[in-house]
Short mmCIF file of N, CA and C in Angstrom, two decimals:
data_model
loop_
_atom_site.label_atom_id
_atom_site.label_comp_id
_atom_site.label_asym_id
_atom_site.label_seq_id
_atom_site.Cartn_x
_atom_site.Cartn_y
_atom_site.Cartn_z
N MET A 1455 21.65 9.96 -32.56
CA MET A 1455 20.76 8.82 -32.66
C MET A 1455 21.05 7.81 -31.55
N ARG A 1456 22.31 7.68 -31.18
CA ARG A 1456 22.66 6.76 -30.10
C ARG A 1456 22.01 7.16 -28.79
N ASP A 1457 21.94 8.48 -28.56
CA ASP A 1457 21.33 8.96 -27.33
C ASP A 1457 19.87 8.54 -27.24
N ILE A 1458 19.17 8.62 -28.36
CA ILE A 1458 17.75 8.24 -28.37
C ILE A 1458 17.60 6.75 -28.12
N MET A 1459 18.44 5.95 -28.74
CA MET A 1459 18.38 4.50 -28.53
C MET A 1459 18.72 4.15 -27.09
N GLY A 1460 19.70 4.84 -26.55
CA GLY A 1460 20.07 4.61 -25.15
C GLY A 1460 18.94 5.00 -24.22
N MET A 1461 18.29 6.13 -24.54
CA MET A 1461 17.18 6.58 -23.72
C MET A 1461 16.01 5.61 -23.81
N MET A 1462 15.74 5.09 -24.99
CA MET A 1462 14.65 4.12 -25.16
C MET A 1462 14.93 2.85 -24.36
N GLY A 1463 16.19 2.42 -24.36
CA GLY A 1463 16.57 1.25 -23.57
C GLY A 1463 16.34 1.50 -22.08
N LYS A 1464 16.68 2.71 -21.62
CA LYS A 1464 16.47 3.06 -20.21
C LYS A 1464 14.99 3.10 -19.87
N VAL A 1465 14.17 3.60 -20.81
CA VAL A 1465 12.73 3.66 -20.59
C VAL A 1465 12.16 2.25 -20.46
N LYS A 1466 12.58 1.35 -21.32
CA LYS A 1466 12.10 -0.04 -21.25
C LYS A 1466 12.55 -0.70 -19.95
N GLU A 1467 13.77 -0.44 -19.55
CA GLU A 1467 14.29 -0.98 -18.30
C GLU A 1467 13.48 -0.45 -17.11
N MET A 1468 13.20 0.85 -17.12
CA MET A 1468 12.42 1.47 -16.06
C MET A 1468 11.00 0.90 -16.04
N GLN A 1469 10.43 0.67 -17.21
CA GLN A 1469 9.07 0.11 -17.29
C GLN A 1469 9.04 -1.29 -16.68
N ALA A 1470 10.05 -2.11 -16.99
CA ALA A 1470 10.11 -3.46 -16.43
C ALA A 1470 10.25 -3.41 -14.90
N LYS A 1471 11.09 -2.49 -14.42
CA LYS A 1471 11.26 -2.35 -12.97
C LYS A 1471 9.97 -1.88 -12.31
N MET A 1472 9.25 -0.97 -12.97
CA MET A 1472 8.00 -0.46 -12.43
C MET A 1472 6.96 -1.58 -12.36
N GLU A 1473 6.87 -2.41 -13.39
CA GLU A 1473 5.92 -3.53 -13.38
C GLU A 1473 6.24 -4.52 -12.27
N LYS A 1474 7.53 -4.80 -12.07
CA LYS A 1474 7.92 -5.70 -11.00
C LYS A 1474 7.58 -5.10 -9.64
N MET A 1475 7.84 -3.79 -9.49
CA MET A 1475 7.54 -3.13 -8.23
C MET A 1475 6.04 -3.18 -7.94
N GLN A 1476 5.21 -2.96 -8.96
CA GLN A 1476 3.76 -3.00 -8.76
C GLN A 1476 3.32 -4.40 -8.34
N ALA A 1477 3.91 -5.43 -8.93
CA ALA A 1477 3.59 -6.80 -8.54
C ALA A 1477 4.03 -7.08 -7.11
N ASP A 1478 5.21 -6.58 -6.76
CA ASP A 1478 5.71 -6.76 -5.38
C ASP A 1478 4.79 -6.07 -4.38
N ILE A 1479 4.36 -4.86 -4.71
CA ILE A 1479 3.47 -4.12 -3.82
C ILE A 1479 2.15 -4.84 -3.66
N ALA A 1480 1.59 -5.36 -4.76
CA ALA A 1480 0.31 -6.07 -4.69
C ALA A 1480 0.42 -7.31 -3.80
N ALA A 1481 1.61 -7.92 -3.75
CA ALA A 1481 1.81 -9.14 -2.96
C ALA A 1481 2.04 -8.85 -1.47
N VAL A 1482 2.32 -7.60 -1.12
CA VAL A 1482 2.57 -7.24 0.27
C VAL A 1482 1.29 -7.39 1.08
N GLU A 1483 1.41 -7.94 2.28
CA GLU A 1483 0.28 -8.01 3.20
C GLU A 1483 0.63 -7.22 4.45
N VAL A 1484 -0.27 -6.32 4.84
CA VAL A 1484 -0.07 -5.49 6.03
C VAL A 1484 -1.25 -5.65 6.96
N GLU A 1485 -1.01 -5.38 8.23
CA GLU A 1485 -2.07 -5.42 9.23
C GLU A 1485 -2.17 -4.07 9.90
N GLY A 1486 -3.39 -3.70 10.20
CA GLY A 1486 -3.65 -2.50 10.97
C GLY A 1486 -4.50 -2.89 12.16
N ALA A 1487 -4.25 -2.28 13.29
CA ALA A 1487 -5.00 -2.62 14.50
C ALA A 1487 -5.56 -1.36 15.14
N ALA A 1488 -6.63 -1.55 15.88
CA ALA A 1488 -7.24 -0.45 16.62
C ALA A 1488 -7.75 -0.99 17.95
N GLY A 1489 -7.94 -0.09 18.88
CA GLY A 1489 -8.45 -0.50 20.19
C GLY A 1489 -7.50 -1.41 20.93
N GLY A 1490 -6.20 -1.17 20.78
CA GLY A 1490 -5.23 -2.00 21.47
C GLY A 1490 -5.22 -3.43 20.96
N GLY A 1491 -5.57 -3.62 19.69
CA GLY A 1491 -5.55 -4.95 19.10
C GLY A 1491 -6.89 -5.67 19.16
N LEU A 1492 -7.94 -4.99 19.62
CA LEU A 1492 -9.25 -5.62 19.67
C LEU A 1492 -9.83 -5.84 18.28
N VAL A 1493 -9.44 -4.97 17.34
CA VAL A 1493 -9.86 -5.12 15.95
C VAL A 1493 -8.62 -5.06 15.08
N THR A 1494 -8.46 -6.05 14.20
CA THR A 1494 -7.32 -6.11 13.31
C THR A 1494 -7.81 -6.32 11.88
N VAL A 1495 -7.23 -5.54 10.94
CA VAL A 1495 -7.57 -5.65 9.53
C VAL A 1495 -6.31 -6.06 8.78
N LYS A 1496 -6.43 -7.02 7.88
CA LYS A 1496 -5.33 -7.43 7.01
C LYS A 1496 -5.66 -6.99 5.59
N MET A 1497 -4.69 -6.32 4.92
CA MET A 1497 -4.89 -5.83 3.56
C MET A 1497 -3.70 -6.20 2.70
N ASN A 1498 -3.91 -6.18 1.37
CA ASN A 1498 -2.78 -6.32 0.48
C ASN A 1498 -2.31 -4.93 0.05
N GLY A 1499 -1.25 -4.87 -0.71
CA GLY A 1499 -0.68 -3.59 -1.13
C GLY A 1499 -1.57 -2.78 -2.04
N LYS A 1500 -2.57 -3.40 -2.63
CA LYS A 1500 -3.51 -2.69 -3.49
C LYS A 1500 -4.66 -2.08 -2.70
N GLY A 1501 -4.68 -2.31 -1.39
CA GLY A 1501 -5.73 -1.74 -0.55
C GLY A 1501 -6.95 -2.61 -0.42
N GLU A 1502 -6.87 -3.86 -0.88
CA GLU A 1502 -8.00 -4.78 -0.75
C GLU A 1502 -7.95 -5.45 0.62
N MET A 1503 -9.08 -5.47 1.31
CA MET A 1503 -9.13 -6.09 2.62
C MET A 1503 -9.12 -7.60 2.46
N LEU A 1504 -8.19 -8.25 3.16
CA LEU A 1504 -8.05 -9.71 3.09
C LEU A 1504 -8.65 -10.41 4.30
N GLY A 1505 -8.72 -9.70 5.41
CA GLY A 1505 -9.24 -10.34 6.61
C GLY A 1505 -9.58 -9.32 7.68
N LEU A 1506 -10.40 -9.76 8.60
CA LEU A 1506 -10.83 -8.93 9.71
C LEU A 1506 -10.96 -9.81 10.94
N LYS A 1507 -10.33 -9.38 12.04
CA LYS A 1507 -10.44 -10.10 13.30
C LYS A 1507 -11.01 -9.15 14.35
N ILE A 1508 -12.02 -9.64 15.06
CA ILE A 1508 -12.67 -8.85 16.09
C ILE A 1508 -12.67 -9.66 17.38
N ASP A 1509 -12.17 -9.04 18.44
CA ASP A 1509 -12.15 -9.69 19.74
C ASP A 1509 -13.60 -9.92 20.19
N PRO A 1510 -13.92 -11.14 20.65
CA PRO A 1510 -15.29 -11.45 21.07
C PRO A 1510 -15.83 -10.55 22.17
N SER A 1511 -14.98 -9.92 22.94
CA SER A 1511 -15.44 -9.05 24.02
C SER A 1511 -16.20 -7.83 23.49
N LEU A 1512 -16.07 -7.55 22.21
CA LEU A 1512 -16.73 -6.38 21.63
C LEU A 1512 -18.15 -6.67 21.15
N PHE A 1513 -18.60 -7.92 21.24
CA PHE A 1513 -19.92 -8.28 20.74
C PHE A 1513 -21.00 -8.06 21.80
N LYS A 1514 -21.20 -6.80 22.11
CA LYS A 1514 -22.26 -6.40 23.02
C LYS A 1514 -23.07 -5.33 22.30
N GLU A 1515 -24.36 -5.35 22.46
CA GLU A 1515 -25.20 -4.39 21.76
C GLU A 1515 -24.81 -2.95 22.06
N ASP A 1516 -24.39 -2.70 23.27
CA ASP A 1516 -24.03 -1.33 23.66
C ASP A 1516 -22.78 -0.83 22.93
N ASP A 1517 -21.94 -1.75 22.47
CA ASP A 1517 -20.65 -1.39 21.90
C ASP A 1517 -20.62 -1.40 20.37
N ILE A 1518 -21.75 -1.47 19.71
CA ILE A 1518 -21.78 -1.54 18.25
C ILE A 1518 -21.09 -0.33 17.61
N GLU A 1519 -21.37 0.86 18.07
CA GLU A 1519 -20.75 2.06 17.49
C GLU A 1519 -19.25 2.05 17.71
N ILE A 1520 -18.82 1.61 18.86
CA ILE A 1520 -17.39 1.51 19.15
C ILE A 1520 -16.75 0.51 18.18
N LEU A 1521 -17.39 -0.62 18.00
CA LEU A 1521 -16.87 -1.65 17.09
C LEU A 1521 -16.76 -1.10 15.67
N GLU A 1522 -17.78 -0.41 15.21
CA GLU A 1522 -17.75 0.17 13.87
C GLU A 1522 -16.58 1.15 13.73
N ASP A 1523 -16.39 2.00 14.73
CA ASP A 1523 -15.28 2.96 14.70
C ASP A 1523 -13.93 2.27 14.71
N LEU A 1524 -13.81 1.19 15.48
CA LEU A 1524 -12.55 0.45 15.54
C LEU A 1524 -12.23 -0.22 14.21
N ILE A 1525 -13.25 -0.72 13.52
CA ILE A 1525 -13.02 -1.35 12.21
C ILE A 1525 -12.49 -0.31 11.22
N VAL A 1526 -13.12 0.86 11.21
CA VAL A 1526 -12.66 1.93 10.32
C VAL A 1526 -11.23 2.33 10.67
N ALA A 1527 -10.92 2.47 11.96
CA ALA A 1527 -9.57 2.86 12.39
C ALA A 1527 -8.54 1.80 12.03
N ALA A 1528 -8.87 0.53 12.18
CA ALA A 1528 -7.93 -0.54 11.83
C ALA A 1528 -7.69 -0.56 10.33
N HIS A 1529 -8.73 -0.35 9.55
CA HIS A 1529 -8.59 -0.31 8.09
C HIS A 1529 -7.68 0.84 7.68
N LYS A 1530 -7.87 2.01 8.29
CA LYS A 1530 -7.02 3.16 7.99
C LYS A 1530 -5.57 2.87 8.36
N SER A 1531 -5.36 2.23 9.48
CA SER A 1531 -4.01 1.89 9.92
C SER A 1531 -3.31 0.99 8.90
N ALA A 1532 -4.02 -0.03 8.43
CA ALA A 1532 -3.45 -0.95 7.44
C ALA A 1532 -3.20 -0.23 6.12
N LYS A 1533 -4.13 0.62 5.71
CA LYS A 1533 -3.99 1.35 4.45
C LYS A 1533 -2.79 2.30 4.51
N ASP A 1534 -2.62 2.97 5.64
CA ASP A 1534 -1.48 3.87 5.81
C ASP A 1534 -0.17 3.11 5.71
N ARG A 1535 -0.13 1.92 6.29
CA ARG A 1535 1.09 1.09 6.24
C ARG A 1535 1.37 0.66 4.80
N ALA A 1536 0.33 0.26 4.06
CA ALA A 1536 0.51 -0.15 2.67
C ALA A 1536 1.01 1.03 1.83
N GLU A 1537 0.49 2.22 2.06
CA GLU A 1537 0.94 3.40 1.33
C GLU A 1537 2.38 3.74 1.67
N GLN A 1538 2.77 3.54 2.92
CA GLN A 1538 4.15 3.80 3.33
C GLN A 1538 5.10 2.85 2.60
N ILE A 1539 4.74 1.58 2.52
CA ILE A 1539 5.57 0.59 1.82
C ILE A 1539 5.67 0.95 0.34
N THR A 1540 4.55 1.36 -0.26
CA THR A 1540 4.55 1.75 -1.67
C THR A 1540 5.48 2.94 -1.89
N ALA A 1541 5.42 3.92 -1.02
CA ALA A 1541 6.27 5.10 -1.15
C ALA A 1541 7.75 4.72 -1.03
N GLU A 1542 8.07 3.83 -0.09
CA GLU A 1542 9.46 3.40 0.09
C GLU A 1542 9.97 2.67 -1.15
N LYS A 1543 9.16 1.76 -1.70
CA LYS A 1543 9.58 1.01 -2.88
C LYS A 1543 9.71 1.92 -4.09
N THR A 1544 8.82 2.89 -4.22
CA THR A 1544 8.89 3.84 -5.33
C THR A 1544 10.14 4.69 -5.22
N LYS A 1545 10.45 5.12 -4.00
CA LYS A 1545 11.64 5.94 -3.78
C LYS A 1545 12.90 5.17 -4.15
N GLU A 1546 12.95 3.87 -3.80
CA GLU A 1546 14.10 3.04 -4.15
C GLU A 1546 14.24 2.93 -5.67
N LEU A 1547 13.12 2.73 -6.34
CA LEU A 1547 13.13 2.55 -7.79
C LEU A 1547 13.55 3.82 -8.52
N THR A 1548 13.10 4.96 -8.04
CA THR A 1548 13.34 6.21 -8.75
C THR A 1548 14.55 6.97 -8.22
N ALA A 1549 15.34 6.37 -7.38
CA ALA A 1549 16.53 7.04 -6.83
C ALA A 1549 17.42 7.51 -7.97
N GLY A 1550 17.77 8.78 -7.93
CA GLY A 1550 18.66 9.34 -8.94
C GLY A 1550 17.95 9.89 -10.16
N LEU A 1551 16.66 9.67 -10.29
CA LEU A 1551 15.92 10.21 -11.43
C LEU A 1551 15.44 11.62 -11.12
N PRO A 1552 15.47 12.50 -12.11
CA PRO A 1552 15.01 13.88 -11.87
C PRO A 1552 13.49 13.98 -11.94
N ILE A 1553 12.81 13.49 -10.91
CA ILE A 1553 11.35 13.52 -10.86
C ILE A 1553 10.93 14.71 -10.01
N PRO A 1554 10.00 15.53 -10.52
CA PRO A 1554 9.56 16.70 -9.76
C PRO A 1554 9.00 16.32 -8.40
N PRO A 1555 9.24 17.14 -7.37
CA PRO A 1555 8.70 16.86 -6.04
C PRO A 1555 7.17 16.79 -6.07
N GLY A 1556 6.62 15.86 -5.33
CA GLY A 1556 5.18 15.73 -5.25
C GLY A 1556 4.56 14.84 -6.32
N MET A 1557 5.35 14.44 -7.31
CA MET A 1557 4.82 13.58 -8.36
C MET A 1557 4.67 12.17 -7.81
N LYS A 1558 3.48 11.62 -7.92
CA LYS A 1558 3.21 10.30 -7.37
C LYS A 1558 3.44 9.22 -8.41
N LEU A 1559 4.14 8.18 -8.01
CA LEU A 1559 4.34 6.99 -8.84
C LEU A 1559 3.89 5.80 -8.03
N PRO A 1560 3.46 4.73 -8.55
CA PRO A 1560 3.18 4.52 -9.97
C PRO A 1560 1.97 5.31 -10.41
N PHE A 1561 1.93 5.59 -11.69
CA PHE A 1561 0.90 6.49 -12.27
C PHE A 1561 -0.47 5.94 -12.12
#
């Protein structure tokens, strides 16, 4: 019976750590850039876009498709960085736990 109580305590502790980690990740702000910094996207850890900066030199009718591509590329860059931070924080939290390879956290 002690083992079950101990395990339940560990589960509650892990749940509290996971909730804190999720809050920390949501508070993270990352930037992604494309076109050598001509387009910059700012996102939070949840993947929500917080801001967009576009260099004025790109505001030419001929360059609309380029601008659209750069916005998509900058967004992907920021999203990749946010996912990398999430993976690092999850790895720190789950260090030493027997979690199967490839299992994604948080759920």
